[in-house]
Coordinates of C-alpha atoms in Angstrom, one line a residue:
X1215 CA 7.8 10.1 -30.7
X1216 CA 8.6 9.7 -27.1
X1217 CA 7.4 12.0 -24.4
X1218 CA 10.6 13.6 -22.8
X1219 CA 10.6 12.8 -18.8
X1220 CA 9.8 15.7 -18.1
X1221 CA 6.7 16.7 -19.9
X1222 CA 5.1 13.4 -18.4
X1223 CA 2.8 13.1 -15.6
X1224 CA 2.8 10.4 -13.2
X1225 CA -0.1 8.7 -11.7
X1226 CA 0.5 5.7 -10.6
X1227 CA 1.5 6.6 -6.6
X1228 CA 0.2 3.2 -5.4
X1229 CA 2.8 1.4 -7.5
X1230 CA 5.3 3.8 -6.2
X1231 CA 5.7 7.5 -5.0
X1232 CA 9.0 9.0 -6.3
X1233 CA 11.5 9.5 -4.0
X1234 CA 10.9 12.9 -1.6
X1235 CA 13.8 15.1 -0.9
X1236 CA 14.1 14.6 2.3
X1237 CA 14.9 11.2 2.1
X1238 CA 17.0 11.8 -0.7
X1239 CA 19.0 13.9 1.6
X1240 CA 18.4 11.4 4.7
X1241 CA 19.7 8.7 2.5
X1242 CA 23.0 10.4 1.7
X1243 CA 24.0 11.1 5.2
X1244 CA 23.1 7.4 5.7
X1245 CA 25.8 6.0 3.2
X1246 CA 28.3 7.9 5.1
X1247 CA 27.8 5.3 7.8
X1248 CA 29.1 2.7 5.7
X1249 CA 29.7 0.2 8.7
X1250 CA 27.6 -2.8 9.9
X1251 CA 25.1 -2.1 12.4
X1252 CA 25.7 -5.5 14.0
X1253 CA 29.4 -5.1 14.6
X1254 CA 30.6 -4.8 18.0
X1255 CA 33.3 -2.1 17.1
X1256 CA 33.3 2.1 17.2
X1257 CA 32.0 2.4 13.3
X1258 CA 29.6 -0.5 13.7
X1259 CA 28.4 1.1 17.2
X1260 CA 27.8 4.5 15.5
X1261 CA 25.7 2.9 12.7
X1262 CA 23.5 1.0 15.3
X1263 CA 23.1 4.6 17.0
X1264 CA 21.7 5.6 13.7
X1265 CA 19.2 2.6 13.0
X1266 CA 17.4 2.7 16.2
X1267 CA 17.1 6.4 16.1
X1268 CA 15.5 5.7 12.7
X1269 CA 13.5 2.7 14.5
X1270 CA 12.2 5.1 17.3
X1271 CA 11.1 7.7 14.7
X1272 CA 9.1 5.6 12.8
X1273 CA 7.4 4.6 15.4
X1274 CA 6.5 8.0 16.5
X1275 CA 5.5 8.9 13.2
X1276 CA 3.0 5.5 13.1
X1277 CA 2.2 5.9 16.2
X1278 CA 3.1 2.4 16.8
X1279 CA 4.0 1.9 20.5
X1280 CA 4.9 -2.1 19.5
X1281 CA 8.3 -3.5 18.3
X1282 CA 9.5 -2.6 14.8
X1283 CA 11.5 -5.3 12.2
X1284 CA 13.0 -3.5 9.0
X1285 CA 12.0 -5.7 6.1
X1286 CA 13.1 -5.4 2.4
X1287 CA 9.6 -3.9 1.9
X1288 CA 5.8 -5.1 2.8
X1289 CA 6.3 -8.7 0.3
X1290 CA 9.1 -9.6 2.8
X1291 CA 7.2 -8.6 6.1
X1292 CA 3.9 -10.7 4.6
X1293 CA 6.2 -14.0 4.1
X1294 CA 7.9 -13.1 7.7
X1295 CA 4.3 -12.7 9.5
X1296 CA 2.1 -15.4 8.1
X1297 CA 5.0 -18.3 8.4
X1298 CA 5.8 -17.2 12.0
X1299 CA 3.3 -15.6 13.3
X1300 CA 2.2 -18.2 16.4
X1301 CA -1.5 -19.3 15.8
X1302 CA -3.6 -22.0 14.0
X1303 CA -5.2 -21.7 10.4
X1304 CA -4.6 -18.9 7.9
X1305 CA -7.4 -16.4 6.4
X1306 CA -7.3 -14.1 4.2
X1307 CA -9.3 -11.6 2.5
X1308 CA -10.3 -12.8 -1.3
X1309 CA -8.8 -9.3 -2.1
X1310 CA -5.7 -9.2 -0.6
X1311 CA -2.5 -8.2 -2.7
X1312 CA -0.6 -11.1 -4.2
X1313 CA 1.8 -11.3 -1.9
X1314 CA -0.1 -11.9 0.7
X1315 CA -1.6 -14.9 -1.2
X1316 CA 1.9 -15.9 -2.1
X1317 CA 2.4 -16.0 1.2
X1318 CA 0.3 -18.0 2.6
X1319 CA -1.0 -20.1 -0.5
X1320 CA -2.8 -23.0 1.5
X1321 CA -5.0 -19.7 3.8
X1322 CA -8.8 -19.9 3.8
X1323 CA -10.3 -17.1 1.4
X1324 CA -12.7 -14.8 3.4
X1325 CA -15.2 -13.1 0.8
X1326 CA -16.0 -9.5 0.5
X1327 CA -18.7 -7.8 -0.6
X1328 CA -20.4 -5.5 -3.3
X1329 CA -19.0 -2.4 -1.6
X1330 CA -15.0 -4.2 -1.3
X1331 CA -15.9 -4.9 3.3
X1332 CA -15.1 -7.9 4.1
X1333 CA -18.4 -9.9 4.9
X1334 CA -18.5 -10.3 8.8
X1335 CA -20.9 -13.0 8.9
X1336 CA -18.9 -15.2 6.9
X1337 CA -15.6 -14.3 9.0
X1338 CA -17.6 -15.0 12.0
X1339 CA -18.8 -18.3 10.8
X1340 CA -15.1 -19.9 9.1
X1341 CA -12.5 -18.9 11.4
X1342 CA -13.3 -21.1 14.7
X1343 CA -11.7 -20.6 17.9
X1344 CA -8.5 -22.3 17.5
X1345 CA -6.5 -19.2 17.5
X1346 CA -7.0 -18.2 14.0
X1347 CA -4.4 -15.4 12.0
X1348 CA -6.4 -13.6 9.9
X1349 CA -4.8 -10.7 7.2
X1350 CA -6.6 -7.8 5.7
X1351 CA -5.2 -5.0 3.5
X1352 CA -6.1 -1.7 5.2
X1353 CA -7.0 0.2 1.6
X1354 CA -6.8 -2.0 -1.0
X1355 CA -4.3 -1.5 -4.0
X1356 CA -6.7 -1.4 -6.5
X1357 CA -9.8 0.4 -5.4
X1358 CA -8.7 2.5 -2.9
X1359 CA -11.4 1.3 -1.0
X1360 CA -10.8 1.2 3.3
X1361 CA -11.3 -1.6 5.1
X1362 CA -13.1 -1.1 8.7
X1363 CA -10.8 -2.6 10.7
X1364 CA -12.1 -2.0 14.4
X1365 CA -14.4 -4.5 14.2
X1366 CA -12.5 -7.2 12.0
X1367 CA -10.1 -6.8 14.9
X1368 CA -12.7 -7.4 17.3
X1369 CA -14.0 -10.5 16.5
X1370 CA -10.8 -12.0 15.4
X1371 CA -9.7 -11.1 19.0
X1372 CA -12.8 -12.5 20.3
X1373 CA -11.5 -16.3 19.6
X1374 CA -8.1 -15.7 20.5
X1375 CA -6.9 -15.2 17.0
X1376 CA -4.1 -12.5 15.4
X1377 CA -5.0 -9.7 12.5
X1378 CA -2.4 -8.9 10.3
X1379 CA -2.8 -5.7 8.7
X1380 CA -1.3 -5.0 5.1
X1381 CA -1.0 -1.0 5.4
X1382 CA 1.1 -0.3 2.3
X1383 CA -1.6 1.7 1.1
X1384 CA -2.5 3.0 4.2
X1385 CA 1.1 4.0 6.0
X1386 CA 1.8 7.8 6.1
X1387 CA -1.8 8.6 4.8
X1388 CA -4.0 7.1 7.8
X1389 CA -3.3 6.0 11.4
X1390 CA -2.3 2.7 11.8
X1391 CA -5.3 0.3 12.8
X1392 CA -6.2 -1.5 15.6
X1393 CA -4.4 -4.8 14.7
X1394 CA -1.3 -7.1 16.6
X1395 CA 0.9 -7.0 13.5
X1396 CA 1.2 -4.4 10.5
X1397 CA 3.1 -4.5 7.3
X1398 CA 4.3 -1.5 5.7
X1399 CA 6.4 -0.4 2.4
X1400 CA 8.8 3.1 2.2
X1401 CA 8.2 3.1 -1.3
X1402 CA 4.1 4.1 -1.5
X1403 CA 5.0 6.9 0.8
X1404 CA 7.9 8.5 -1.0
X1405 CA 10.8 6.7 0.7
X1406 CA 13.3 4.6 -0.8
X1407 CA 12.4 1.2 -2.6
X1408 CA 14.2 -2.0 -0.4
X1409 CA 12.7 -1.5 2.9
X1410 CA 10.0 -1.9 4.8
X1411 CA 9.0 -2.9 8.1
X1412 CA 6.9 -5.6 10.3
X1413 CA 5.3 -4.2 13.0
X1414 CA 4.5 -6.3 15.6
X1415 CA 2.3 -5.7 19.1
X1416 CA 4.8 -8.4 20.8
X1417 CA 7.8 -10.3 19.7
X1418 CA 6.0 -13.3 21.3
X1419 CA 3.8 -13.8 18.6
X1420 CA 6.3 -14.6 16.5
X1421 CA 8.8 -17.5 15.9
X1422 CA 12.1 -16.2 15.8
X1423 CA 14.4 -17.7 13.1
X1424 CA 17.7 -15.9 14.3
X1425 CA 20.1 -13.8 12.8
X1426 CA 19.7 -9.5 12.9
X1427 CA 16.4 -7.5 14.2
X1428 CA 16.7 -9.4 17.7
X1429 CA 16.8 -12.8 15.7
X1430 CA 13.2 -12.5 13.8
X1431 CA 14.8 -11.5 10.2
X1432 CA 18.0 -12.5 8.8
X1433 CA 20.8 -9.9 6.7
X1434 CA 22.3 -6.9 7.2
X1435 CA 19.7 -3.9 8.3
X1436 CA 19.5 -1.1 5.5
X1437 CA 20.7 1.8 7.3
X1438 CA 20.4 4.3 4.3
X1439 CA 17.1 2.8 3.6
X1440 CA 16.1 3.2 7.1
X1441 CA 16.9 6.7 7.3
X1442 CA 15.6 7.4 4.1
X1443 CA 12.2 5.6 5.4
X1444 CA 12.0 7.5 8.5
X1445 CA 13.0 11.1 7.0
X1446 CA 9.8 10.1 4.7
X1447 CA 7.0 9.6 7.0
X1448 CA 8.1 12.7 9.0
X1449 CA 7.7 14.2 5.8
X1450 CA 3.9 13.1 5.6
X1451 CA 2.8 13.9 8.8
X1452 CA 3.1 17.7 7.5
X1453 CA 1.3 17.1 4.6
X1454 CA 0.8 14.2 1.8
X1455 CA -2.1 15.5 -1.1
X1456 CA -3.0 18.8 -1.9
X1457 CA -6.9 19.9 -1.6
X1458 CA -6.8 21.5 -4.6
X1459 CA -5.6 18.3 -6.3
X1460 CA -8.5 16.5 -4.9
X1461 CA -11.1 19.1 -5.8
X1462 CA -10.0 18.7 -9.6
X1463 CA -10.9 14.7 -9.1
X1464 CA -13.7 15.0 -7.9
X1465 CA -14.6 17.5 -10.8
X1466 CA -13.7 15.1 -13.2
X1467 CA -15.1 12.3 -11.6
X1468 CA -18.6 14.5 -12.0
X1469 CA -17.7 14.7 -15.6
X1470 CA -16.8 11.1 -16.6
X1471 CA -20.0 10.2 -15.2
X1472 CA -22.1 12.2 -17.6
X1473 CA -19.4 10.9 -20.5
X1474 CA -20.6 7.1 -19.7
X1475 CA -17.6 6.4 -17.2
X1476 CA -18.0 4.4 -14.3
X1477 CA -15.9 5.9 -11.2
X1478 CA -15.5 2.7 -8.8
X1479 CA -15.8 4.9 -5.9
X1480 CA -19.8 5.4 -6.2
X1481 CA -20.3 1.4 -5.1
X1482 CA -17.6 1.3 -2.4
X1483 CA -18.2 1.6 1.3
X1484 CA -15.0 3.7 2.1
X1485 CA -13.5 5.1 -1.0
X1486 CA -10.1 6.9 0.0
X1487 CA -9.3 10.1 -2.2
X1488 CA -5.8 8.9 -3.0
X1489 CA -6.5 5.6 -5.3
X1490 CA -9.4 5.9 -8.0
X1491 CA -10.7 3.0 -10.2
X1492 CA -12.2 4.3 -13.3
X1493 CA -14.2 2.4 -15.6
X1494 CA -13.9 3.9 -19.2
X1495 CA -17.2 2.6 -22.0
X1496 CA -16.2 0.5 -24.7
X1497 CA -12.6 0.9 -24.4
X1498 CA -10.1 -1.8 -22.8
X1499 CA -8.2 -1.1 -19.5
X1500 CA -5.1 -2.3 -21.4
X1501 CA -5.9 0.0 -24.1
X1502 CA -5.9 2.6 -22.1
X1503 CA -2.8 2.0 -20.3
X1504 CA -1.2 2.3 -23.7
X1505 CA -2.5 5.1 -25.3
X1506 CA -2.0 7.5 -22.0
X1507 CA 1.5 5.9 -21.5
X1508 CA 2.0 7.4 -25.3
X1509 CA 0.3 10.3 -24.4
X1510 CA 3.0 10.9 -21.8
X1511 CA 0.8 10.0 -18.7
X1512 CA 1.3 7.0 -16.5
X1513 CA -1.7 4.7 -14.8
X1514 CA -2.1 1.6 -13.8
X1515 CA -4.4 -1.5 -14.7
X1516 CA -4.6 -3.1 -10.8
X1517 CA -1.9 -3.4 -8.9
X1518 CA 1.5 -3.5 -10.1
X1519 CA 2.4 -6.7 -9.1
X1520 CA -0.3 -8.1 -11.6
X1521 CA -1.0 -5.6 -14.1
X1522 CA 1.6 -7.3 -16.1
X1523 CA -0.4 -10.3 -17.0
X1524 CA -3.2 -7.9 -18.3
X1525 CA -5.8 -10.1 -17.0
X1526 CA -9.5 -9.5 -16.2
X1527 CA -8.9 -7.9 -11.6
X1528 CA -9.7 -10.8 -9.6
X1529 CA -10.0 -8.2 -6.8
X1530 CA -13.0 -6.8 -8.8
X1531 CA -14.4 -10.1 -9.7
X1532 CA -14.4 -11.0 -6.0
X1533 CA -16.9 -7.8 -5.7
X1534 CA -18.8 -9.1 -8.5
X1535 CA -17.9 -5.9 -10.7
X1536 CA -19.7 -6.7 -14.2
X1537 CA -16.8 -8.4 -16.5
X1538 CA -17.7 -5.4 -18.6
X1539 CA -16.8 -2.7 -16.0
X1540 CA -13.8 -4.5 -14.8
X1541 CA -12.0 -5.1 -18.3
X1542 CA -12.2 -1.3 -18.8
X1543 CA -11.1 -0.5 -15.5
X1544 CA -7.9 1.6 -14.7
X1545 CA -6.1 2.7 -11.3
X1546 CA -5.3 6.6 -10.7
X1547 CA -3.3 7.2 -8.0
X1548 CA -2.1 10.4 -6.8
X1549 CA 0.6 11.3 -4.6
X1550 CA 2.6 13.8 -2.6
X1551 CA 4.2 15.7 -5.9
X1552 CA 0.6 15.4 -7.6
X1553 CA -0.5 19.1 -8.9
X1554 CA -3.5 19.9 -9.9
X1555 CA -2.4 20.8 -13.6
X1556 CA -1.0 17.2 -14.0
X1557 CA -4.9 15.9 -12.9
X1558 CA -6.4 18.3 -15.2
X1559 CA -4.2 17.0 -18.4
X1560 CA -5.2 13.1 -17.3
X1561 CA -8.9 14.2 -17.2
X1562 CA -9.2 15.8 -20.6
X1563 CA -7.3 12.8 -22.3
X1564 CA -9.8 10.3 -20.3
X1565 CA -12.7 12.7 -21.4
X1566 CA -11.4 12.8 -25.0
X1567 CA -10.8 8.8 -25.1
X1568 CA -14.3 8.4 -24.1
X1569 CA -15.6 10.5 -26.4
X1570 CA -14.6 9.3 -29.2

């Protein structure tokens, strides 16, 4: 028997946050502007109005004193970043989301590692000097661990070279790093699916391609998206997880330890509180996924761009994470509507799994 919608309990934030009121309601006033932004006439001119206002205020919200393109969402502003950023060869982290590898498929892996950093040494060593652009996820999808930035910046800058930062993870949780482009996604942050954005220190490190967003991205800007986006953010600079949610982690995490669980978080440098991976003793992460999803609770096995194919994390094989600990590995993720109640019913299904 099915779990009616509202009896179930969603935990699977990094995937996506549900939509928050505000830009609900930011949204509808947005579709009332029905007009092209583009279009030289009154309506068109009034729309316009509205996107850069939207423009400006995610900006302030970010913190981001750069330029701003809207984007579909952060798979978009990957593909628009690493084929036109201007620079040499291509690096990547070895535990970068897919679309970042999608995106630049021919890019030098940089490894990470035990604890999910990426290994300076090695970064130091493989990019050169020929003004390398180098992308790092700023928390990574399936972990939750944080990247430190300042110095990957540093010595990427040191040879001339550009960081792109992926913080879909990061955006409306943590300030924006030190980086010359960002990528961002509405959706992890309780704003509407279908737009992102590309921040960008200076429009001339791209190459533009023409069309809308002063001729770097092509198609009609999402104005409704856009205010949706913005009314979002504003949202989470007053407040994005509850204490008392986190408190109840952490005293489950305490408790799956002594029930032969393996919380990710004790081997990472920088856990964040937000993501958790969870390793679960003799039971399969796909298991899992089914029996809470019948249970009426939703998690995650990785990311959910690849959690699909049910395969072994290459993310966690890329931090050497025993094959063991990494097939019974699910993602919790909690969010800006996550209640404390809600973690307590995950922890005494995870607790009564284990036990059995």
């Amino acid at each position: 028997m099915s779990i009616p919608q509202s009896d179930r309990v969603y935990l699977d934030h990094a995937a996506t946050s549900p939509l928050r009121p505000q830009a609900r309601a930011a949204m509808e006033e947005g579709f009332k502007l029905w007009a092209n932004p583009s279009s030289p006439h009154g309506e068109g001119r009034k729309a316009r109005a509205a996107l850069e206002d939207a423009r400006a205020r995610i900006k302030t919200s970010l913190g981001w004193t750069g330029e701003l393109i809207f984007t579909s969402g952060a798979s978009e502003a990957a593909a628009l970043a690493l084929s036109r950023a201007k620079g040499g060869r291509r690096f990547v982290s070895a535990v970068e989301h897919d679309c970042v590898l999608q995106a630049a498929p021919d890019a030098d892996l940089l490894p990470v590692l035990a604890d999910g950093q990426l290994d300076l040494a090695v970064l130091v060593e493989t990019i050169g000097t020929d003004h390398p652009v180098v992308a790092v996820q700023q928390v990574n999808s399936e972990t939750g661990n944080r990247q430190a930035m300042e110095p990957v910046h540093e010595r990427v800058s040191d040879v001339g070279g550009l960081l792109i930062a992926d913080c879909a993870q990061g955006a409306g949780k943590l300030a924006i790093p030190d980086c010359d482009m960002a990528m961002i996604a509405a959706h992890k942050f309780g704003g509407p699916i279908g737009i992102g954005a590309l921040l960008v220190r200076d429009f001339a490190m791209l190459e533009p391609s023409g069309g809308h967003e002063r001729g770097y991205r092509r198609g009609t800007e999402n104005l409704p998206g856009a205010l949706g986006m913005a009314a979002a953010l504003e949202a989470c600079s007053e407040s994005y997880l509850d204490e008392d949610v986190l408190r109840a982690f952490d005293a489950f995490e305490s408790e799956c330890r002594l029930a032969g669980g393996t919380p990710l978080s004790d081997r990472l440098s920088d856990p964040t509180p937000y993501i958790r991976a969870i390793a679960m003793p003799n039971l399969s992460a796909t298991a899992q996924v089914m029996r809470f999803d019948m249970a009426g609770i939703a998690v995650s096995q990785g990311s959910a761009c690849s959690s699909g194919t049910m395969k072994t994390s290459r993310v966690l094989d890329a931090m050497g994470v025993e094959p063991e600990i990494a097939a019974s590995t699910i993602r919790v993720s909690l969010g800006w509507n996550t209640t404390r109640a809600e973690v307590e019913r995950f922890a005494e299904l995870w607790l009564e799994m284990a036990r059995a």
